XYZ file of C-alpha atoms in Angstrom:
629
model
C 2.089 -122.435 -55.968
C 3.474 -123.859 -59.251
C 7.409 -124.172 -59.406
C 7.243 -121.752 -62.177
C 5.789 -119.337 -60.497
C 7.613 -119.133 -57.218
C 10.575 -118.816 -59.478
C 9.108 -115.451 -61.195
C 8.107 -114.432 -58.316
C 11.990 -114.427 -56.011
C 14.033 -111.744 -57.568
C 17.266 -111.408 -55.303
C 16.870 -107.441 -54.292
C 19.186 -105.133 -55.237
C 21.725 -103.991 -52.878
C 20.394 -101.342 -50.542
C 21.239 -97.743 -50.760
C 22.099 -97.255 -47.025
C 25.213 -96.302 -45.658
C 27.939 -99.099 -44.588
C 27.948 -97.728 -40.511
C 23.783 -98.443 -40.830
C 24.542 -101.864 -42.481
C 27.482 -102.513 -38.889
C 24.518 -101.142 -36.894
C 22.189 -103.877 -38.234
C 24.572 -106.482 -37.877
C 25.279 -106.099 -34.499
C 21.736 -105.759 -33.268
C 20.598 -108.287 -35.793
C 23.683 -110.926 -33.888
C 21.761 -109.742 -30.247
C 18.386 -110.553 -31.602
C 19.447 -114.161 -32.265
C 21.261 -114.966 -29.262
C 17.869 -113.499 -27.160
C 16.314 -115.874 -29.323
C 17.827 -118.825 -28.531
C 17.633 -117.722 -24.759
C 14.063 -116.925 -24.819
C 12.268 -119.184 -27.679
C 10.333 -116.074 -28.015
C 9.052 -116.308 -31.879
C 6.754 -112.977 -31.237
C 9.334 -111.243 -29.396
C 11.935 -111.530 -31.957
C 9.651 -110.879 -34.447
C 8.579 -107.321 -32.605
C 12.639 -106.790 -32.519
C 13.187 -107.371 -36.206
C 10.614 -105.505 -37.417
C 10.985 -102.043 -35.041
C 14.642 -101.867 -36.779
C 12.864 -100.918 -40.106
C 15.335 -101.924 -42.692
C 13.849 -104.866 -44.028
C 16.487 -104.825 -46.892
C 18.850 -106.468 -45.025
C 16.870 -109.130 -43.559
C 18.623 -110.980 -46.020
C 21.806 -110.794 -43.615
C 19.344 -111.842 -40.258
C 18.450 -115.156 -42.289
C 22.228 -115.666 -42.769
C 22.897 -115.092 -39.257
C 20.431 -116.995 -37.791
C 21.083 -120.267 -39.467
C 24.769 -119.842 -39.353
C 24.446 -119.403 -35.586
C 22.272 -121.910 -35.108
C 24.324 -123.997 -36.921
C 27.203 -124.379 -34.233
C 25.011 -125.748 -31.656
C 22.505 -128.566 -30.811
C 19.841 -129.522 -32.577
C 17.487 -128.086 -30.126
C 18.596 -124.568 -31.938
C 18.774 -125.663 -34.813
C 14.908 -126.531 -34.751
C 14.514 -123.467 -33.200
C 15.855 -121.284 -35.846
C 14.028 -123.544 -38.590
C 10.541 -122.599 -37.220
C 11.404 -119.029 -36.545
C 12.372 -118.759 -39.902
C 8.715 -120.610 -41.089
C 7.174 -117.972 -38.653
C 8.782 -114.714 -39.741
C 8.466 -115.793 -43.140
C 5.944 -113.564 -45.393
C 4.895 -111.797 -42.099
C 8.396 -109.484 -41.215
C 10.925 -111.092 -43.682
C 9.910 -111.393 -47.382
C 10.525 -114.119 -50.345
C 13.306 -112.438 -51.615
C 15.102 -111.582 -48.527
C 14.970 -114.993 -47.768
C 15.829 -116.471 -50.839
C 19.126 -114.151 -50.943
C 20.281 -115.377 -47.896
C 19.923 -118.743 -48.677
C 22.054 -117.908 -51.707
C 24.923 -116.222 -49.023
C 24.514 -119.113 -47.525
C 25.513 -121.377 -49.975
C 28.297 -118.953 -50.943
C 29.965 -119.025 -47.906
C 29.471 -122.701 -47.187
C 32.914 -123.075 -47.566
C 33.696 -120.693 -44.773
C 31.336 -122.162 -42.874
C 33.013 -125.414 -42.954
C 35.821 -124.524 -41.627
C 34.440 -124.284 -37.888
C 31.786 -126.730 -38.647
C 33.346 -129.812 -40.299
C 29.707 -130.896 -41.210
C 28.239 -128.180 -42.552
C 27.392 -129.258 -45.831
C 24.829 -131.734 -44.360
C 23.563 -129.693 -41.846
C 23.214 -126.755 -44.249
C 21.305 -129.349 -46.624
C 18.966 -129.819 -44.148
C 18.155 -126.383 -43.627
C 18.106 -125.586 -47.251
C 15.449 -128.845 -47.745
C 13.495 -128.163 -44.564
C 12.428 -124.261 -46.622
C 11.271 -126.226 -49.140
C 9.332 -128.636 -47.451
C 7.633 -125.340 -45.106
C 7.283 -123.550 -49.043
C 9.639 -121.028 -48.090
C 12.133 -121.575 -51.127
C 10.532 -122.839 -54.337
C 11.960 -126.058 -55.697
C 13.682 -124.071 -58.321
C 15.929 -122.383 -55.831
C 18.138 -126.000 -56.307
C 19.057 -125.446 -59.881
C 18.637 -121.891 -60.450
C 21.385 -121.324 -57.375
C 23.320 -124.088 -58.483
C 24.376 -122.751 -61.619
C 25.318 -119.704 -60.050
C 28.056 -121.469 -57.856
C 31.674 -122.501 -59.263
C 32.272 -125.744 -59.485
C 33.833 -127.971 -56.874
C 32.549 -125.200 -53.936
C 31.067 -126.890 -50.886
C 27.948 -124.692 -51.573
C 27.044 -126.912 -55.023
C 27.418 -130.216 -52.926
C 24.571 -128.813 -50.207
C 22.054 -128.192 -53.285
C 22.961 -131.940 -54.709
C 22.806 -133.212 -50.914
C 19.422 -131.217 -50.363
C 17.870 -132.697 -53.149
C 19.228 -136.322 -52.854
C 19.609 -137.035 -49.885
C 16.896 -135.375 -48.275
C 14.006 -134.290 -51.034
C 14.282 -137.327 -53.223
C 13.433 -140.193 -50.569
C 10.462 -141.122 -49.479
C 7.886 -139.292 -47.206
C 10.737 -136.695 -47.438
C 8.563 -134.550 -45.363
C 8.006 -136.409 -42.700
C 11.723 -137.167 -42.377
C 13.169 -133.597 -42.948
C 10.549 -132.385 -40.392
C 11.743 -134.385 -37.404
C 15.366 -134.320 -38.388
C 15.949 -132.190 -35.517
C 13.168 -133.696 -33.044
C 10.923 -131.496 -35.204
C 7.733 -129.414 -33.147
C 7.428 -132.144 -30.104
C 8.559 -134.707 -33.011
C 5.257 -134.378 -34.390
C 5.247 -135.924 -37.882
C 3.468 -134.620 -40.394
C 0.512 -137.052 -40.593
C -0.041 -136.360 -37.411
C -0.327 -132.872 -37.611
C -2.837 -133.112 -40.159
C -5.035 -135.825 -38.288
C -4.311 -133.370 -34.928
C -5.630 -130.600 -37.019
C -8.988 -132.795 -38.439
C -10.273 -133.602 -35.106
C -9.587 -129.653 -33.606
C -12.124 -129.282 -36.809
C -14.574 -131.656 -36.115
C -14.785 -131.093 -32.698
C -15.307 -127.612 -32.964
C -18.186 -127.788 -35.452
C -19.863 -130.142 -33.014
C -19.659 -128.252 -30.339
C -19.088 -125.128 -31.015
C -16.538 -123.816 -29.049
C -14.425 -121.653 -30.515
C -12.338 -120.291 -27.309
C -11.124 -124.260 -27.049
C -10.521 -124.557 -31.118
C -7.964 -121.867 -30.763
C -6.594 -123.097 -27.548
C -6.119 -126.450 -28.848
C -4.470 -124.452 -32.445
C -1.961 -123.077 -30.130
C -1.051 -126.197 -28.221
C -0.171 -128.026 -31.524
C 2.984 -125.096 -31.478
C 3.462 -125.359 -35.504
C 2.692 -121.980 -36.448
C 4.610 -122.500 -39.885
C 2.070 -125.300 -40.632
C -1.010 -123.089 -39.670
C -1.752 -122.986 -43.484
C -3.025 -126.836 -43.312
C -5.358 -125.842 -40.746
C -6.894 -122.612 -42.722
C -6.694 -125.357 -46.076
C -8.927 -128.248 -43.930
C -11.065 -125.324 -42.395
C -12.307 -123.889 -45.969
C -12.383 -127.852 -47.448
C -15.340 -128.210 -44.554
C -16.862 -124.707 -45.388
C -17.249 -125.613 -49.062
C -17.874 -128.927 -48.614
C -20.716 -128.833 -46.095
C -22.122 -125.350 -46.280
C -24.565 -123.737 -44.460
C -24.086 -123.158 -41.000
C -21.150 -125.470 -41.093
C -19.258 -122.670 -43.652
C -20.697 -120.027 -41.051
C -18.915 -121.543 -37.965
C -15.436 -122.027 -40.241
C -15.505 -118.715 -41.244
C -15.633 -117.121 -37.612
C -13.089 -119.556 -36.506
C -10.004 -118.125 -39.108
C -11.821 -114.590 -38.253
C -11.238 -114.798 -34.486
C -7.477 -116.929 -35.285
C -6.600 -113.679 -37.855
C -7.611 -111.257 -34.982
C -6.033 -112.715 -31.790
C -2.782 -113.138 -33.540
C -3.333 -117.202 -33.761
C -2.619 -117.753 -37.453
C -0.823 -114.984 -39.282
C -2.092 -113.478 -42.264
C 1.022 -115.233 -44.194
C -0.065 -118.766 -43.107
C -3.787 -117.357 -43.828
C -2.747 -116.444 -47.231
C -0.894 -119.333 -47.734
C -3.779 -121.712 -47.143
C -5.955 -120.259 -49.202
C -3.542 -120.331 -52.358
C -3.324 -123.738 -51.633
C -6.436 -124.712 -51.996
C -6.932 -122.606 -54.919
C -4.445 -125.019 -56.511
C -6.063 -127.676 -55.735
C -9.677 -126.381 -56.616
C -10.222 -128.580 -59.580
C -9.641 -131.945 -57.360
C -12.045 -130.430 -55.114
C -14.564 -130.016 -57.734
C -14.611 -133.622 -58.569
C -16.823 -133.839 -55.017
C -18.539 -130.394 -55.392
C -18.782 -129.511 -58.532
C -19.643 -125.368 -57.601
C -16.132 -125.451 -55.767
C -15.090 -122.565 -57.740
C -17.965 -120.930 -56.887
C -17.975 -121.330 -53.319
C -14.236 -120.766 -52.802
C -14.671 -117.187 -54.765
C -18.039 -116.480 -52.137
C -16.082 -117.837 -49.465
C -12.752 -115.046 -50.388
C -15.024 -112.400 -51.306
C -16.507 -112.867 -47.483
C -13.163 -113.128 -46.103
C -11.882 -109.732 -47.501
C -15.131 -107.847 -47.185
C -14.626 -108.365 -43.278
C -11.250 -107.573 -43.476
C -8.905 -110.390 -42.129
C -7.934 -111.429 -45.900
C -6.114 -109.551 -49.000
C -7.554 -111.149 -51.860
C -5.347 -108.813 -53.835
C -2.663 -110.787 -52.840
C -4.113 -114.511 -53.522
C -3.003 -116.338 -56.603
C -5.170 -115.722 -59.546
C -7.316 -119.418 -59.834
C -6.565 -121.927 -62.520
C -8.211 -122.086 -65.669
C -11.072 -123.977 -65.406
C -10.407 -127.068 -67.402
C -11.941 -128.367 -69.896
C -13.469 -131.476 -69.440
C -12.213 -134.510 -72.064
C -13.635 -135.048 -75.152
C -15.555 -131.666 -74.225
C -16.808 -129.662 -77.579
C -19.593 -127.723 -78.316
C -21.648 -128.772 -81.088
C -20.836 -126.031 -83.461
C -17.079 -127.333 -83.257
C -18.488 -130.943 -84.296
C -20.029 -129.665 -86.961
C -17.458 -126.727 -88.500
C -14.402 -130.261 -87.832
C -16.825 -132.689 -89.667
C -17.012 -130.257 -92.331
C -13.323 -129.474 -93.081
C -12.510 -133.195 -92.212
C -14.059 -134.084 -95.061
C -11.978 -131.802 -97.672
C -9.062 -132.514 -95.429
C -9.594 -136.510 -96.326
C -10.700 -135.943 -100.539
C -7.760 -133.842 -100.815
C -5.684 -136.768 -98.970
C -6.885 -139.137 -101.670
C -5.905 -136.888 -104.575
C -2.239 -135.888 -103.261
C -1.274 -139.011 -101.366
C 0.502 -136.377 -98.985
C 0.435 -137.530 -95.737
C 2.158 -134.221 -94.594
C -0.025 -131.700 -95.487
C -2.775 -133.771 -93.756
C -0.872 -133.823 -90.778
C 0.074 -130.327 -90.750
C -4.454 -129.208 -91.577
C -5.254 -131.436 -89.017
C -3.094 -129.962 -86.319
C -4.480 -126.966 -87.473
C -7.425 -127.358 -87.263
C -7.278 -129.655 -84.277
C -4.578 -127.659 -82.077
C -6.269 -128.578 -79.204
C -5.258 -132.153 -80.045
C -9.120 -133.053 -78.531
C -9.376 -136.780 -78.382
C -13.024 -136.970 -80.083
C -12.400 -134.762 -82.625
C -9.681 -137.485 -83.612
C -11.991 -140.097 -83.582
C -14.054 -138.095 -86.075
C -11.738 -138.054 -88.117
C -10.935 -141.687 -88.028
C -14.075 -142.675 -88.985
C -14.649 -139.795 -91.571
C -11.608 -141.351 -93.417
C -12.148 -145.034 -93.101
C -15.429 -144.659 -94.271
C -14.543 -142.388 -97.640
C -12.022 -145.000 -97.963
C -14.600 -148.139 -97.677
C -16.587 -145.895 -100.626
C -13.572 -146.198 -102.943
C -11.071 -148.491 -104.507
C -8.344 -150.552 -102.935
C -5.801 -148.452 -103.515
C -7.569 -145.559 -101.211
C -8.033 -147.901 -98.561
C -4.512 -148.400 -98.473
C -3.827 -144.893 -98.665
C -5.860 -144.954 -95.930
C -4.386 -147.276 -93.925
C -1.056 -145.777 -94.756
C -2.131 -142.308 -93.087
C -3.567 -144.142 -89.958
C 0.123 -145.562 -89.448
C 1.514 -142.127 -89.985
C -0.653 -139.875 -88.358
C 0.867 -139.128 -84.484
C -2.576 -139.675 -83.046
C -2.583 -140.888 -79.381
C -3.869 -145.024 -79.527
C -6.803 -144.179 -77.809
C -7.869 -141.677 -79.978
C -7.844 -144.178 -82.756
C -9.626 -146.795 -80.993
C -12.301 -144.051 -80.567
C -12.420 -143.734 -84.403
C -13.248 -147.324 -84.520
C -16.286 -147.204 -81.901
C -17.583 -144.583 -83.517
C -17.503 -147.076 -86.945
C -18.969 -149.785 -84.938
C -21.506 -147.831 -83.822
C -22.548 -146.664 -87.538
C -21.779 -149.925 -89.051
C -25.599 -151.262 -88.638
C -26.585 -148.059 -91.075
C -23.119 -148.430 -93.008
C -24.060 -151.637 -94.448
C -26.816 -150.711 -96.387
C -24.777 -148.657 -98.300
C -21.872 -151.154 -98.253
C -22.510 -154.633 -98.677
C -18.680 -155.434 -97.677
C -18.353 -153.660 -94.528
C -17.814 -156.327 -92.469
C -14.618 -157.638 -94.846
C -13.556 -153.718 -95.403
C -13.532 -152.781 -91.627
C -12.186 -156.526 -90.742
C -9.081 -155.845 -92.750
C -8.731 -152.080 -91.357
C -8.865 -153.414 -87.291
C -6.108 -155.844 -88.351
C -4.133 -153.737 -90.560
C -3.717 -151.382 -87.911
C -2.793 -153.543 -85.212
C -0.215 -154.763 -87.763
C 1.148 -151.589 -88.302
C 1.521 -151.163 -84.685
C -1.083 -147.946 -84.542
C -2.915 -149.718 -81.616
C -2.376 -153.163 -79.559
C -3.909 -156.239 -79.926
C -5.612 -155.951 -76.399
C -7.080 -152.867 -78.229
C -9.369 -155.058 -80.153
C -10.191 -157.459 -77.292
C -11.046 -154.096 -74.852
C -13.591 -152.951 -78.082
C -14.735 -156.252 -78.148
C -15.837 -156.255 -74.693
C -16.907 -152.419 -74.925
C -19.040 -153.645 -78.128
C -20.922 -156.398 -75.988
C -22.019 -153.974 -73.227
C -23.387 -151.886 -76.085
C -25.237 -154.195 -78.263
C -26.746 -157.169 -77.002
C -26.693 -158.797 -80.785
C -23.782 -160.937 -80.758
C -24.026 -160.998 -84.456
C -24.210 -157.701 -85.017
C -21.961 -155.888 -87.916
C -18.999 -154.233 -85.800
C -19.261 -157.441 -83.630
C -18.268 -159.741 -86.366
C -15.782 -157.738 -88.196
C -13.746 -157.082 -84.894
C -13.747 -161.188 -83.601
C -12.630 -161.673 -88.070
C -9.979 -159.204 -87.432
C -9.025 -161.011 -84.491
C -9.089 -164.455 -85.858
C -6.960 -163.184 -88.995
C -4.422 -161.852 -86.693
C -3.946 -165.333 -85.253
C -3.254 -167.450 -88.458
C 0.473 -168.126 -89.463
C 2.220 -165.762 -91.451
C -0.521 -163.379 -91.093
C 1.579 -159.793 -91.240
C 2.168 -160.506 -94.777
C -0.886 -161.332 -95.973
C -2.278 -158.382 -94.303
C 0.271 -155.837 -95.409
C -0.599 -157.122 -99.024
C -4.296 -157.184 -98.613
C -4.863 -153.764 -100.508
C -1.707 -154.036 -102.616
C 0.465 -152.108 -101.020
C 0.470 -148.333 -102.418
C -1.591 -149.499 -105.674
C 1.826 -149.600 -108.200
C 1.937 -153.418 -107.054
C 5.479 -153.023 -105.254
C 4.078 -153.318 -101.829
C 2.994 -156.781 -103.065
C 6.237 -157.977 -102.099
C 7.120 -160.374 -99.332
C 7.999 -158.978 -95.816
C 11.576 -160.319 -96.158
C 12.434 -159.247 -99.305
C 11.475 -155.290 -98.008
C 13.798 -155.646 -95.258
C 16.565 -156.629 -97.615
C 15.683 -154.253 -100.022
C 16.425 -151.573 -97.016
C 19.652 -153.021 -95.629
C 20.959 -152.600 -99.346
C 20.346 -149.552 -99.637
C 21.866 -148.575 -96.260
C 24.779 -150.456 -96.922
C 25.058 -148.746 -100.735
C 24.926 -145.642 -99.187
C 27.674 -146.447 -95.938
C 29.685 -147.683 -98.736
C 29.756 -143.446 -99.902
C 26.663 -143.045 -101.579
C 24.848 -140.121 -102.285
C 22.213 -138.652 -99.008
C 19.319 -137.420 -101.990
C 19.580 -140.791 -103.670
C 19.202 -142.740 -100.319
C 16.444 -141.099 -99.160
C 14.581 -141.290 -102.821
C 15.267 -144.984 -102.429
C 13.681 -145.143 -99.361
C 10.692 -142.997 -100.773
C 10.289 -145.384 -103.632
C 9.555 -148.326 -101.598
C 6.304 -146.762 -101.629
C 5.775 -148.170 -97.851
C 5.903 -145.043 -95.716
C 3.960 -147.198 -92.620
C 7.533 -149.742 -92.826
C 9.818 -146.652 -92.474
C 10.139 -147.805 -88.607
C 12.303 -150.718 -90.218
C 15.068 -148.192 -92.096
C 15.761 -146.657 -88.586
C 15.832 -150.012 -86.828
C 18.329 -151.105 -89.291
C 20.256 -148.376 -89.155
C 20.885 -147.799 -85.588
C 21.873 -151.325 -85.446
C 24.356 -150.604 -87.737
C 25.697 -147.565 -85.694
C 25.742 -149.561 -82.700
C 27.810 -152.272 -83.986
C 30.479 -149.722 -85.306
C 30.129 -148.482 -81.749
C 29.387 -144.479 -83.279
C 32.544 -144.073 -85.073
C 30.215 -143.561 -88.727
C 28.339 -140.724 -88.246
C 27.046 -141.262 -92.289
C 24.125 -143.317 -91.336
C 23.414 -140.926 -88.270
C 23.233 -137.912 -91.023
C 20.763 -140.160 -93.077
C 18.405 -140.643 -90.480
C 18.315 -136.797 -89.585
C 17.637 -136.448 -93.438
C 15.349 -138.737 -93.835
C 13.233 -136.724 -90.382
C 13.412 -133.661 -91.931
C 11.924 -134.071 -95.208
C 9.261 -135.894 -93.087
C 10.134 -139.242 -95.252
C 10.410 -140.824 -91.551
C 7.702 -139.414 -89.277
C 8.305 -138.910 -85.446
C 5.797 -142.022 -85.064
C 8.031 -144.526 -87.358
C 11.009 -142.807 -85.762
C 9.879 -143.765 -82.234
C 8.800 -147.171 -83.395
C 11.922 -147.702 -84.725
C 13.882 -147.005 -81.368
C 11.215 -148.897 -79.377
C 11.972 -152.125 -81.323
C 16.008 -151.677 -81.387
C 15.204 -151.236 -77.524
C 12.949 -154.614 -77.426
C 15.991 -156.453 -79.012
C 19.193 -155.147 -77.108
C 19.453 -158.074 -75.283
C 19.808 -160.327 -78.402
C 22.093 -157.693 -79.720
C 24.442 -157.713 -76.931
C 25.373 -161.328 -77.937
C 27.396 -159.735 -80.514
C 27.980 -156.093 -79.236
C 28.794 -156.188 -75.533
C 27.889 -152.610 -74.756
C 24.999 -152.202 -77.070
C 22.865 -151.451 -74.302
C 25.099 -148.298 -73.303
C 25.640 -147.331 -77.018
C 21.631 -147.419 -77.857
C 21.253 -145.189 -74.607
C 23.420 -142.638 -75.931
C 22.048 -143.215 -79.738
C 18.419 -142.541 -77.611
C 19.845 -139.323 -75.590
C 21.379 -137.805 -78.755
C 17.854 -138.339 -80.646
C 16.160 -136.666 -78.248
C 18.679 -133.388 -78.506
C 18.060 -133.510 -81.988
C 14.084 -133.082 -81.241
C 13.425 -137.098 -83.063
C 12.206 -138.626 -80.166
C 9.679 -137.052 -77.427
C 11.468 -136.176 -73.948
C 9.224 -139.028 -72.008
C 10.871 -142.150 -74.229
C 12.119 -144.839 -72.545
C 14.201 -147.818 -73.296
C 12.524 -149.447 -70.054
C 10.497 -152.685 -70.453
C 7.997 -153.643 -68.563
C 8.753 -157.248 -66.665
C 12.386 -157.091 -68.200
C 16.160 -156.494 -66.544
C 17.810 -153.615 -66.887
C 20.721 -153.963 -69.422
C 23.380 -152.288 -68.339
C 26.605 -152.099 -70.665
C 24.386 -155.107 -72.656
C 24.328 -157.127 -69.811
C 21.339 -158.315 -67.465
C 21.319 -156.860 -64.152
């Protein structure tokens, strides 16, 4: 069940309206029916006791007892009262019952402690092993914590839980057999336990032994991995085989084998994992749904209480042909109105609209609906062109798919356009200049092209090896940048170096107490939107080497992002290459490293940089306070 969910779904109850002598009554049975428990290892007995006192809203208090019982003596108990709680769970005590005394719990941790010096960890353990058996959702760690005061012993078991315990690996395994666990069973073996009982019993057919040998494994909290692996077989083989499976969780329902919370449970978990199950059988929806519908009609399922199943997804790059044609259409207008504002915006904004699906090959239409209006037209729209490629937030795949799909049409193109090979040479390199895909992007289309077309001569063929033999000549950036003129007005004709100066001037001018509106139409009049990445470079370096104390250049970045002069694409490129060059940075500023962490923490507050961004680098040290680790 998704986190989300689970958290919906556990609403602490409301306090009961019974008297206080019924609540003393409860306790005081509830306090024998634990000590019998621990006497007896009776899990149906108990279960009996606990349910003939019929007030189920304080099981809360029960769960509370239980574990704080349990918690005062060996470990034996205390992995006794762990799978009594698995067992009761769903069946006589419900989610929120549980989940509120896990909350007491917590709350009186601090109680707790004082007649159990380590109760903290052994609370933790309890807290991570309901987790682990799906009892509590994940949630319950952050959604309880914030509901504890600070410095309580109650906040250190959630941190402990999820640290120490839920954070390590095969976590499961290890919080299972913390306290010798069922036989100290681990979970693997469970699961490979539970596979043979399978196989062996559709081989031979003996269903008396199946549930014998069901019983013998003595994990009836992690019964729902046997009804899981039972319907994977059903759907998966069919026929007779989904006959035999079917009896098998009929006759375990009816003589009290697997309870119809484990039941339950099994079958929402393979509901979540339906789609994964389609990728082998590809009618698993269809199967599963036959398979519940036969389940409830004879009774030992309640299919009103199964999770609803997932959307089905839609498969990548999946659109009907309609769509195609209604996106080709508008892409079109979308691209001549492009080359008659020059605002990069608006396009940005129609194509999200009209795209909100973000579908990777209706991207790639677009691609190559623009590049090839701009290959009809002058230089100065294929640099506008260009320009919009660099701006656009399109995933690099997505792009690359644009330029297959030119490839592809480049044969018929080139009747039409004798200089297709130069015009789409110059685009593949341009854009792997302006950093809108990778250079290993080219050499994976290359590759892609020569499994498509045999002709090594061929139009897209020659244009992409061009492209790649421009991109290796000295001082080839510059040449490319310039190879349209810039934005047509002849200033992006200048030389690499003399932009970059041109930027830290007007940074500086405006540090020095200039005005925000004149900056950022400075920085609009360089006329090279696809550079912007360079003014935010620049001016975090700045901010790091006054260590933060100028928050001026800070407020002309967040300007300069919300008039949409710097785009969350140059914005990100921007950070990505002040990240590439701490190291060299820390020469000079000792903590850069730490300040361009909290520069990259505060963009992503302000909503600049996506959530995911990362100053890690592949194959490089950590810097930590600027220095190698």
């Amino acid at each position: 069940m998704p986190i989300e969910e689970m958290a919906r779904q556990v609403e602490i109850p409301p306090s009961p309206t019974v008297t206080s002598e019924e609540f003393l009554q409860f306790k005081r049975k509830a306090t024998t029916i634990v000590e019998e428990y621990f006497s007896t290892d009776d899990v149906a007995a108990t279960a009996s006791e606990l349910r003939d006192l019929r007030v189920p809203c304080y099981h809360y208090y029960f769960v509370k007892k239980l574990v704080s019982v349990a918690m005062d003596r060996h470990d034996r108990e205390k992995e006794m009262a762990a799978v009594l709680l698995s067992s009761l769970y769903g069946d006589v005590v419900d989610r929120p019952q549980l989940y509120k005394g896990f909350c007491k719990l917590t709350e009186s941790c601090d109680d707790l402690s004082v007649d159990t010096p380590d109760a903290v960890d052994i609370l933790a353990v309890f807290v991570a092993r309901a987790i682990v058996d799906m009892m509590l959702p994940p949630a319950f760690l952050a959604k309880q914590g914030a509901c504890l005061p600070d410095g309580c012993k109650g906040g250190e078991v959630l941190r402990r839980a999820e640290k120490s315990y839920l954070s390590v690996p095969h976590h499961g395994e290890m919080v299972l057999q913390r306290w010798g666990g069922s036989k100290r069973i681990t979970v693997e073996e469970a699961k490979a336990k539970i596979s043979d009982i399978l196989d062996e019993y559709l081989a031979a057919g003996d269903r008396g032994e199946a549930l014998r040998c069901i019983r013998d494994l003595k994990i009836p909290f992690f019964h729902h991995d046997v009804v899981k692996r039972a319907l994977v077989l059903a759907v998966e083989r069919g026929g007779a085989a989904e006959g035999h499976i079917m009896d098998l969780l009929k006759s375990a329902s009816e003589e009290g084998v697997i309870n119809e919370s484990q039941i339950t449970k099994g079958f929402d978990r393979l509901i979540d994992s339906v789609d994964d199950l389609a990728l082998d059988v590809p009618n698993a929806r269809c199967l599963l749904r036959s398979v519940i519908h036969m389940a409830s009609s004879e009774g030992w399922l309640c299919a009103s209480c199964l999770k609803p199943f997932p959307p089905e997804p839609k498969k990548a790059g999946e659109v009907d042909d309609a769509e195609v044609r209604q996106f080709k259409a508008k892409a079109v207008l979308i691209v001549k109105e492009y080359f008659l504002t020059g605002d990069v915006m608006d396009v940005a904004s129609r194509l999200e609209a009209e795209n909100n699906s973000c579908c990777p090959s209706l991207n790639a239409i677009f691609v190559k609906k623009l590049v090839n209006a701009a290959m009809d037209r002058k230089t100065h729209d294929k640099e506008m062109a260009s320009v919009l490629l660099s701006s656009l937030c399109m995933p690099p795949e997505d792009i690359v798919a644009g330029f297959h799909l030119l490839i592809e049409a480049a044969e018929d193109a080139a009747l039409d356009n004798p200089a297709i090979v130069e015009d789409l040479t110059m685009f593949f390199a341009r854009s792997v200049v302006d950093e809108v895909i990778a250079p290993s992007d080219l050499e994976a289309m290359e590759e892609d092209a020569c499994c498509v077309k045999a002709a090594d001569g061929s139009t897209g063929m020659l244009a992409l090896r061009n492209a790649r033999a421009l991109l290796g000549a000295k001082l080839s950036a510059e040449r490319i940048l310039r190879c349209w003129g810039g934005d047509g007005s002849g200033k992006a004709g200048w030389e690499l170096d003399e932009v970059k100066d041109r930027i830290g001037k007007l940074l500086q001018e405006y540090d020095c107490g200039g005005d925000v509106r004149e900056a950022c139409r400075c920085i609009k009049d360089l006329g090279m939107p696809f550079f912007h990445h360079e003014v935010v470079k620049k001016a975090l370096v700045a901010i790091i080497e006054k260590r933060g104390k100028d928050e001026r250049l800070w407020g002309l970045l967040g300007e300069c992002y919300g008039r949409g002069l710097i785009t969350p694409n140059q914005m990100t490129k921007g950070f990505d290459r002040v990240a590439d060059c701490v190291e060299d940075l820390a020469l000079d500023v000792p903590d850069a490293g730490k300040q361009l962490r909290g520069c990259v923490e505060r963009a992503k507050k302000e909503g600049w940089l996506d959530a995911s961004f990362s100053m890690a680098r592949p194959g490089q040290p950590a810097v930590v306070n600027g220095v190698c680790s």
